[in-house]
PDB file of C-alpha atoms in Angstrom:
ATOM      1  CA  UNK U   1       9.780 -21.022-134.820  1.00  0.00           C
ATOM      2  CA  UNK U   2      11.271 -17.532-134.462  1.00  0.00           C
ATOM      3  CA  UNK U   3      10.118 -16.703-138.005  1.00  0.00           C
ATOM      4  CA  UNK U   4       7.024 -18.250-137.508  1.00  0.00           C
ATOM      5  CA  UNK U   5       6.496 -15.834-134.541  1.00  0.00           C
ATOM      6  CA  UNK U   6       7.600 -12.623-135.924  1.00  0.00           C
ATOM      7  CA  UNK U   7       5.213 -13.268-138.771  1.00  0.00           C
ATOM      8  CA  UNK U   8       2.231 -13.173-136.005  1.00  0.00           C
ATOM      9  CA  UNK U   9       3.356 -10.758-134.336  1.00  0.00           C
ATOM     10  CA  UNK U  10       4.068  -8.445-137.941  1.00  0.00           C
ATOM     11  CA  UNK U  11       0.690  -9.667-139.405  1.00  0.00           C
ATOM     12  CA  UNK U  12      -1.572  -8.085-136.285  1.00  0.00           C
ATOM     13  CA  UNK U  13       0.966  -4.551-136.404  1.00  0.00           C
ATOM     14  CA  UNK U  14       0.626  -4.199-140.359  1.00  0.00           C
ATOM     15  CA  UNK U  15      -3.206  -4.843-139.751  1.00  0.00           C
ATOM     16  CA  UNK U  16      -3.688  -2.481-136.937  1.00  0.00           C
ATOM     17  CA  UNK U  17      -1.525   0.015-139.514  1.00  0.00           C
ATOM     18  CA  UNK U  18      -3.683  -0.037-142.654  1.00  0.00           C
ATOM     19  CA  UNK U  19      -7.088   0.289-140.662  1.00  0.00           C
ATOM     20  CA  UNK U  20      -5.986   2.979-138.405  1.00  0.00           C
ATOM     21  CA  UNK U  21      -3.205   4.859-140.423  1.00  0.00           C
ATOM     22  CA  UNK U  22      -4.308   7.862-142.816  1.00  0.00           C
ATOM     23  CA  UNK U  23      -0.905   6.800-144.946  1.00  0.00           C
ATOM     24  CA  UNK U  24      -2.376   3.295-145.369  1.00  0.00           C
ATOM     25  CA  UNK U  25      -3.761   1.890-148.824  1.00  0.00           C
ATOM     26  CA  UNK U  26      -7.003   1.098-147.222  1.00  0.00           C
ATOM     27  CA  UNK U  27      -8.300   4.569-147.606  1.00  0.00           C
ATOM     28  CA  UNK U  28      -8.045   5.019-151.351  1.00  0.00           C
ATOM     29  CA  UNK U  29     -10.471   4.586-153.498  1.00  0.00           C
ATOM     30  CA  UNK U  30     -10.445   0.788-155.476  1.00  0.00           C
ATOM     31  CA  UNK U  31     -12.539  -0.644-158.024  1.00  0.00           C
ATOM     32  CA  UNK U  32     -15.542  -2.846-157.652  1.00  0.00           C
ATOM     33  CA  UNK U  33     -15.310  -6.787-159.344  1.00  0.00           C
ATOM     34  CA  UNK U  34     -16.684  -6.528-162.664  1.00  0.00           C
ATOM     35  CA  UNK U  35     -16.535  -7.765-166.458  1.00  0.00           C
ATOM     36  CA  UNK U  36     -13.559  -7.838-168.374  1.00  0.00           C
ATOM     37  CA  UNK U  37     -11.707  -5.269-169.804  1.00  0.00           C
ATOM     38  CA  UNK U  38     -11.029  -5.238-174.067  1.00  0.00           C
ATOM     39  CA  UNK U  39      -8.521  -3.686-176.013  1.00  0.00           C
ATOM     40  CA  UNK U  40     -10.266  -3.893-179.230  1.00  0.00           C
ATOM     41  CA  UNK U  41      -8.329  -5.542-182.091  1.00  0.00           C
ATOM     42  CA  UNK U  42      -8.561  -8.715-183.848  1.00  0.00           C
ATOM     43  CA  UNK U  43      -8.033 -12.416-182.939  1.00  0.00           C
ATOM     44  CA  UNK U  44      -9.243 -11.133-179.197  1.00  0.00           C
ATOM     45  CA  UNK U  45      -6.655 -12.663-176.637  1.00  0.00           C
ATOM     46  CA  UNK U  46      -7.802 -13.641-173.014  1.00  0.00           C
ATOM     47  CA  UNK U  47      -5.519 -12.741-170.063  1.00  0.00           C
ATOM     48  CA  UNK U  48      -6.057 -13.005-166.377  1.00  0.00           C
ATOM     49  CA  UNK U  49      -4.812 -10.848-163.696  1.00  0.00           C
ATOM     50  CA  UNK U  50      -4.671 -12.224-160.583  1.00  0.00           C
ATOM     51  CA  UNK U  51      -3.188 -10.957-157.169  1.00  0.00           C
ATOM     52  CA  UNK U  52      -3.479  -8.516-154.582  1.00  0.00           C
ATOM     53  CA  UNK U  53      -1.631  -5.008-154.407  1.00  0.00           C
ATOM     54  CA  UNK U  54      -1.480  -3.114-157.355  1.00  0.00           C
ATOM     55  CA  UNK U  55      -3.614  -5.624-159.116  1.00  0.00           C
ATOM     56  CA  UNK U  56      -6.426  -4.192-156.888  1.00  0.00           C
ATOM     57  CA  UNK U  57      -6.525  -0.896-158.263  1.00  0.00           C
ATOM     58  CA  UNK U  58      -5.674   1.142-155.625  1.00  0.00           C
ATOM     59  CA  UNK U  59      -6.756   5.195-156.053  1.00  0.00           C
ATOM     60  CA  UNK U  60      -9.042   5.034-158.951  1.00  0.00           C
ATOM     61  CA  UNK U  61     -13.051   3.776-159.408  1.00  0.00           C
ATOM     62  CA  UNK U  62     -12.743   1.141-162.377  1.00  0.00           C
ATOM     63  CA  UNK U  63     -10.578  -1.728-163.856  1.00  0.00           C
ATOM     64  CA  UNK U  64     -10.782   0.167-166.971  1.00  0.00           C
ATOM     65  CA  UNK U  65      -8.463   2.616-165.507  1.00  0.00           C
ATOM     66  CA  UNK U  66      -6.491   0.115-162.915  1.00  0.00           C
ATOM     67  CA  UNK U  67      -4.094  -2.054-164.091  1.00  0.00           C
ATOM     68  CA  UNK U  68      -6.254  -4.761-166.134  1.00  0.00           C
ATOM     69  CA  UNK U  69      -7.109  -1.621-168.416  1.00  0.00           C
ATOM     70  CA  UNK U  70      -3.942  -0.310-168.726  1.00  0.00           C
ATOM     71  CA  UNK U  71      -2.752  -3.891-169.598  1.00  0.00           C
ATOM     72  CA  UNK U  72      -4.797  -4.685-172.171  1.00  0.00           C
ATOM     73  CA  UNK U  73      -4.240  -1.650-174.170  1.00  0.00           C
ATOM     74  CA  UNK U  74      -0.327  -2.148-173.849  1.00  0.00           C
ATOM     75  CA  UNK U  75      -0.600  -5.426-174.856  1.00  0.00           C
ATOM     76  CA  UNK U  76      -2.953  -4.525-177.889  1.00  0.00           C
ATOM     77  CA  UNK U  77      -0.864  -2.087-178.755  1.00  0.00           C
ATOM     78  CA  UNK U  78       2.643  -3.982-178.740  1.00  0.00           C
ATOM     79  CA  UNK U  79       0.639  -7.047-180.659  1.00  0.00           C
ATOM     80  CA  UNK U  80      -1.777  -5.722-182.836  1.00  0.00           C
ATOM     81  CA  UNK U  81      -4.449  -8.345-181.723  1.00  0.00           C
ATOM     82  CA  UNK U  82      -7.290  -7.637-179.189  1.00  0.00           C
ATOM     83  CA  UNK U  83      -6.870  -8.556-175.784  1.00  0.00           C
ATOM     84  CA  UNK U  84      -9.614  -8.906-172.937  1.00  0.00           C
ATOM     85  CA  UNK U  85      -8.030  -8.870-169.428  1.00  0.00           C
ATOM     86  CA  UNK U  86      -9.980 -10.115-166.400  1.00  0.00           C
ATOM     87  CA  UNK U  87      -9.046  -9.141-162.833  1.00  0.00           C
ATOM     88  CA  UNK U  88      -9.477 -11.679-159.921  1.00  0.00           C
ATOM     89  CA  UNK U  89      -8.377  -9.367-156.922  1.00  0.00           C
ATOM     90  CA  UNK U  90      -8.976  -8.732-153.453  1.00  0.00           C
ATOM     91  CA  UNK U  91      -7.134  -6.516-150.635  1.00  0.00           C
ATOM     92  CA  UNK U  92      -5.338  -9.135-149.149  1.00  0.00           C
ATOM     93  CA  UNK U  93      -5.680 -11.943-151.500  1.00  0.00           C
ATOM     94  CA  UNK U  94      -3.654 -14.658-151.123  1.00  0.00           C
ATOM     95  CA  UNK U  95      -2.260 -17.369-153.329  1.00  0.00           C
ATOM     96  CA  UNK U  96      -4.438 -20.210-151.372  1.00  0.00           C
ATOM     97  CA  UNK U  97      -7.595 -18.072-151.884  1.00  0.00           C
ATOM     98  CA  UNK U  98      -6.996 -17.245-155.354  1.00  0.00           C
ATOM     99  CA  UNK U  99      -7.180 -20.751-156.374  1.00  0.00           C
ATOM    100  CA  UNK U 100     -10.436 -21.307-154.309  1.00  0.00           C
ATOM    101  CA  UNK U 101     -11.798 -18.423-156.094  1.00  0.00           C
ATOM    102  CA  UNK U 102     -10.552 -19.319-159.876  1.00  0.00           C
ATOM    103  CA  UNK U 103     -12.817 -21.966-160.804  1.00  0.00           C
ATOM    104  CA  UNK U 104     -11.743 -24.637-164.140  1.00  0.00           C
ATOM    105  CA  UNK U 105     -14.008 -22.670-166.323  1.00  0.00           C
ATOM    106  CA  UNK U 106     -12.870 -19.140-165.886  1.00  0.00           C
ATOM    107  CA  UNK U 107      -9.502 -20.555-167.922  1.00  0.00           C
ATOM    108  CA  UNK U 108     -11.123 -21.675-171.094  1.00  0.00           C
ATOM    109  CA  UNK U 109      -9.330 -19.963-173.941  1.00  0.00           C
ATOM    110  CA  UNK U 110      -7.049 -18.167-171.405  1.00  0.00           C
ATOM    111  CA  UNK U 111      -3.464 -17.418-173.244  1.00  0.00           C
ATOM    112  CA  UNK U 112      -2.305 -16.043-170.655  1.00  0.00           C
ATOM    113  CA  UNK U 113      -2.088 -15.616-166.421  1.00  0.00           C
ATOM    114  CA  UNK U 114      -0.544 -12.638-165.028  1.00  0.00           C
ATOM    115  CA  UNK U 115       0.204 -13.107-161.281  1.00  0.00           C
ATOM    116  CA  UNK U 116       1.315 -10.469-158.545  1.00  0.00           C
ATOM    117  CA  UNK U 117       1.697 -11.847-155.236  1.00  0.00           C
ATOM    118  CA  UNK U 118       3.485 -10.858-152.025  1.00  0.00           C
ATOM    119  CA  UNK U 119       3.295  -7.446-150.929  1.00  0.00           C
ATOM    120  CA  UNK U 120       1.423  -7.664-147.342  1.00  0.00           C
ATOM    121  CA  UNK U 121       3.497 -11.217-147.145  1.00  0.00           C
ATOM    122  CA  UNK U 122       6.559  -9.423-147.304  1.00  0.00           C
ATOM    123  CA  UNK U 123       5.312  -6.805-145.383  1.00  0.00           C
ATOM    124  CA  UNK U 124       4.531  -9.003-142.565  1.00  0.00           C
ATOM    125  CA  UNK U 125       7.486 -11.636-142.762  1.00  0.00           C
ATOM    126  CA  UNK U 126       5.845 -14.344-144.266  1.00  0.00           C
ATOM    127  CA  UNK U 127       8.610 -16.909-144.482  1.00  0.00           C
ATOM    128  CA  UNK U 128       9.446 -17.056-148.262  1.00  0.00           C
ATOM    129  CA  UNK U 129       9.666 -20.933-148.465  1.00  0.00           C
ATOM    130  CA  UNK U 130       6.120 -21.254-147.219  1.00  0.00           C
ATOM    131  CA  UNK U 131       4.725 -18.200-149.566  1.00  0.00           C
ATOM    132  CA  UNK U 132       7.040 -19.929-152.521  1.00  0.00           C
ATOM    133  CA  UNK U 133       5.335 -23.230-151.855  1.00  0.00           C
ATOM    134  CA  UNK U 134       1.841 -22.107-151.921  1.00  0.00           C
ATOM    135  CA  UNK U 135       2.930 -19.951-155.245  1.00  0.00           C
ATOM    136  CA  UNK U 136       3.847 -23.035-156.692  1.00  0.00           C
ATOM    137  CA  UNK U 137       0.861 -24.864-155.880  1.00  0.00           C
ATOM    138  CA  UNK U 138      -1.345 -21.831-157.612  1.00  0.00           C
ATOM    139  CA  UNK U 139       0.884 -21.992-160.369  1.00  0.00           C
ATOM    140  CA  UNK U 140       0.546 -25.667-160.937  1.00  0.00           C
ATOM    141  CA  UNK U 141      -3.666 -25.544-160.556  1.00  0.00           C
ATOM    142  CA  UNK U 142      -3.670 -22.934-163.505  1.00  0.00           C
ATOM    143  CA  UNK U 143      -1.076 -24.982-165.931  1.00  0.00           C
ATOM    144  CA  UNK U 144      -2.975 -28.083-165.223  1.00  0.00           C
ATOM    145  CA  UNK U 145      -6.462 -27.096-165.713  1.00  0.00           C
ATOM    146  CA  UNK U 146      -5.437 -24.816-168.769  1.00  0.00           C
ATOM    147  CA  UNK U 147      -4.801 -24.983-172.117  1.00  0.00           C
ATOM    148  CA  UNK U 148      -1.588 -26.720-172.964  1.00  0.00           C
ATOM    149  CA  UNK U 149      -0.295 -23.212-174.713  1.00  0.00           C
ATOM    150  CA  UNK U 150      -0.848 -20.970-171.587  1.00  0.00           C
ATOM    151  CA  UNK U 151       1.760 -19.016-170.263  1.00  0.00           C
ATOM    152  CA  UNK U 152       2.234 -18.138-166.439  1.00  0.00           C
ATOM    153  CA  UNK U 153       3.695 -14.806-166.060  1.00  0.00           C
ATOM    154  CA  UNK U 154       4.786 -14.278-161.968  1.00  0.00           C
ATOM    155  CA  UNK U 155       5.573 -10.539-161.706  1.00  0.00           C
ATOM    156  CA  UNK U 156       8.805  -9.644-159.152  1.00  0.00           C
ATOM    157  CA  UNK U 157       7.333  -8.894-155.779  1.00  0.00           C
ATOM    158  CA  UNK U 158       7.939  -5.185-155.366  1.00  0.00           C
ATOM    159  CA  UNK U 159       6.353  -3.957-151.772  1.00  0.00           C
ATOM    160  CA  UNK U 160       6.196  -0.220-151.230  1.00  0.00           C
ATOM    161  CA  UNK U 161       8.656   1.776-149.357  1.00  0.00           C
ATOM    162  CA  UNK U 162       7.095   2.346-145.765  1.00  0.00           C
ATOM    163  CA  UNK U 163       9.643   5.661-145.478  1.00  0.00           C
ATOM    164  CA  UNK U 164       7.403   6.212-141.982  1.00  0.00           C
ATOM    165  CA  UNK U 165       8.741   3.331-140.703  1.00  0.00           C
ATOM    166  CA  UNK U 166      12.112   2.323-139.156  1.00  0.00           C
ATOM    167  CA  UNK U 167      15.474   1.763-141.489  1.00  0.00           C
ATOM    168  CA  UNK U 168      15.386  -1.536-140.292  1.00  0.00           C
ATOM    169  CA  UNK U 169      12.178  -2.514-140.796  1.00  0.00           C
ATOM    170  CA  UNK U 170      12.783  -1.669-144.472  1.00  0.00           C
ATOM    171  CA  UNK U 171      15.849  -3.271-144.545  1.00  0.00           C
ATOM    172  CA  UNK U 172      14.010  -6.827-143.677  1.00  0.00           C
ATOM    173  CA  UNK U 173      11.075  -5.903-146.366  1.00  0.00           C
ATOM    174  CA  UNK U 174      14.318  -5.781-148.659  1.00  0.00           C
ATOM    175  CA  UNK U 175      15.659  -8.859-147.531  1.00  0.00           C
ATOM    176  CA  UNK U 176      12.289 -10.612-147.546  1.00  0.00           C
ATOM    177  CA  UNK U 177      11.747  -9.196-150.986  1.00  0.00           C
ATOM    178  CA  UNK U 178      14.844 -11.006-152.297  1.00  0.00           C
ATOM    179  CA  UNK U 179      14.022 -13.798-151.020  1.00  0.00           C
ATOM    180  CA  UNK U 180      10.689 -14.071-152.440  1.00  0.00           C
ATOM    181  CA  UNK U 181      12.232 -13.630-156.045  1.00  0.00           C
ATOM    182  CA  UNK U 182      14.533 -15.889-155.435  1.00  0.00           C
ATOM    183  CA  UNK U 183      11.542 -18.063-154.872  1.00  0.00           C
ATOM    184  CA  UNK U 184       9.810 -17.151-158.209  1.00  0.00           C
ATOM    185  CA  UNK U 185      13.042 -18.138-159.874  1.00  0.00           C
ATOM    186  CA  UNK U 186      13.349 -21.766-158.653  1.00  0.00           C
ATOM    187  CA  UNK U 187       9.469 -22.045-159.758  1.00  0.00           C
ATOM    188  CA  UNK U 188       9.815 -20.823-163.104  1.00  0.00           C
ATOM    189  CA  UNK U 189      13.169 -22.811-163.550  1.00  0.00           C
ATOM    190  CA  UNK U 190      10.791 -25.867-162.898  1.00  0.00           C
ATOM    191  CA  UNK U 191       7.887 -25.205-165.244  1.00  0.00           C
ATOM    192  CA  UNK U 192       8.826 -24.897-169.036  1.00  0.00           C
ATOM    193  CA  UNK U 193       5.184 -22.501-168.941  1.00  0.00           C
ATOM    194  CA  UNK U 194       6.135 -20.194-166.142  1.00  0.00           C
ATOM    195  CA  UNK U 195       7.949 -17.223-166.662  1.00  0.00           C
ATOM    196  CA  UNK U 196       9.587 -14.396-164.445  1.00  0.00           C
ATOM    197  CA  UNK U 197       8.970 -10.869-164.851  1.00  0.00           C
ATOM    198  CA  UNK U 198      11.475  -8.824-163.463  1.00  0.00           C
ATOM    199  CA  UNK U 199       9.297  -6.545-162.899  1.00  0.00           C
ATOM    200  CA  UNK U 200      10.969  -3.181-160.693  1.00  0.00           C
ATOM    201  CA  UNK U 201       9.154   0.022-161.155  1.00  0.00           C
ATOM    202  CA  UNK U 202      10.576   2.842-158.783  1.00  0.00           C
ATOM    203  CA  UNK U 203       9.392   1.705-154.701  1.00  0.00           C
ATOM    204  CA  UNK U 204       7.010   4.718-153.818  1.00  0.00           C
ATOM    205  CA  UNK U 205       5.371   5.034-150.453  1.00  0.00           C
ATOM    206  CA  UNK U 206       1.687   3.266-150.457  1.00  0.00           C
ATOM    207  CA  UNK U 207       0.181   7.238-151.037  1.00  0.00           C
ATOM    208  CA  UNK U 208       2.365   8.120-153.615  1.00  0.00           C
ATOM    209  CA  UNK U 209       0.030   6.217-156.211  1.00  0.00           C
ATOM    210  CA  UNK U 210      -1.015   8.228-159.047  1.00  0.00           C
ATOM    211  CA  UNK U 211      -3.764   6.910-160.008  1.00  0.00           C
ATOM    212  CA  UNK U 212      -3.926   5.753-164.028  1.00  0.00           C
ATOM    213  CA  UNK U 213      -0.881   7.569-164.648  1.00  0.00           C
ATOM    214  CA  UNK U 214       0.825   5.096-162.225  1.00  0.00           C
ATOM    215  CA  UNK U 215      -1.073   1.871-163.622  1.00  0.00           C
ATOM    216  CA  UNK U 216      -0.246   3.111-167.455  1.00  0.00           C
ATOM    217  CA  UNK U 217       3.761   3.063-166.265  1.00  0.00           C
ATOM    218  CA  UNK U 218       3.325  -0.146-164.780  1.00  0.00           C
ATOM    219  CA  UNK U 219       1.424  -1.925-167.641  1.00  0.00           C
ATOM    220  CA  UNK U 220       4.042  -0.663-170.099  1.00  0.00           C
ATOM    221  CA  UNK U 221       6.829  -2.009-168.001  1.00  0.00           C
ATOM    222  CA  UNK U 222       5.594  -5.726-167.557  1.00  0.00           C
ATOM    223  CA  UNK U 223       3.519  -6.024-171.046  1.00  0.00           C
ATOM    224  CA  UNK U 224       6.761  -6.682-173.418  1.00  0.00           C
ATOM    225  CA  UNK U 225       7.723 -10.114-172.298  1.00  0.00           C
ATOM    226  CA  UNK U 226       3.609 -11.148-172.245  1.00  0.00           C
ATOM    227  CA  UNK U 227       3.391  -9.413-175.749  1.00  0.00           C
ATOM    228  CA  UNK U 228       6.500 -11.494-176.646  1.00  0.00           C
ATOM    229  CA  UNK U 229       5.120 -14.745-175.655  1.00  0.00           C
ATOM    230  CA  UNK U 230       1.166 -14.057-177.300  1.00  0.00           C
ATOM    231  CA  UNK U 231       3.126 -13.363-180.606  1.00  0.00           C
ATOM    232  CA  UNK U 232       5.284 -15.969-180.356  1.00  0.00           C
ATOM    233  CA  UNK U 233       2.472 -18.573-179.826  1.00  0.00           C
ATOM    234  CA  UNK U 234       0.187 -16.978-182.664  1.00  0.00           C
ATOM    235  CA  UNK U 235       3.282 -17.556-185.153  1.00  0.00           C
ATOM    236  CA  UNK U 236       3.650 -21.246-184.309  1.00  0.00           C
ATOM    237  CA  UNK U 237       0.057 -21.913-184.728  1.00  0.00           C
TER     238      UNK U 237
END
């Protein structure tokens, strides 16, 4: 009961901050929805990038410059293959909304799905078990409606620093983050085709996003696990 009440209060508070503070990410430019980004190469592999937070593309004008484009280029460089990345995102996209937004036809021929969720939920103290249960439902939906050899890669949850907030709030965010990542570990332990990407970039304030440079660094950090899967699957074929 107290956890739920705290979540309701913090959600109202954070929504107010997002819409009124000059330091929130809402004022940053972000890409409109668009076609998949393609990094040229042979044997094009399709990847779906889905989530909120860093997936949205705050600070740049197109998904070519955002995480989708950066990930496509990083994977192409590591695999020597063409990579097409389709981005499914929204400012506060939840796992439930993502499941409703993704059609089964969108998953045709997709080799890997990369999920990044939990930032706004951690900032608003959404109970970890609730968040983990909804994430598991999304993962199961993707696995059940994709090819048998698809890989679902879940990025570790990394909320922003929020240094303008009290230290007690920052410590609570850290606690929530650890609990969320424990939920990811539990999820992948019971699903052979699901993988936990231990994504842990430097934690910065929202306004510190350095446009394409940040996305390039983040993509390079998360790409090796996904590239290894793509290459191993290509060899097995």
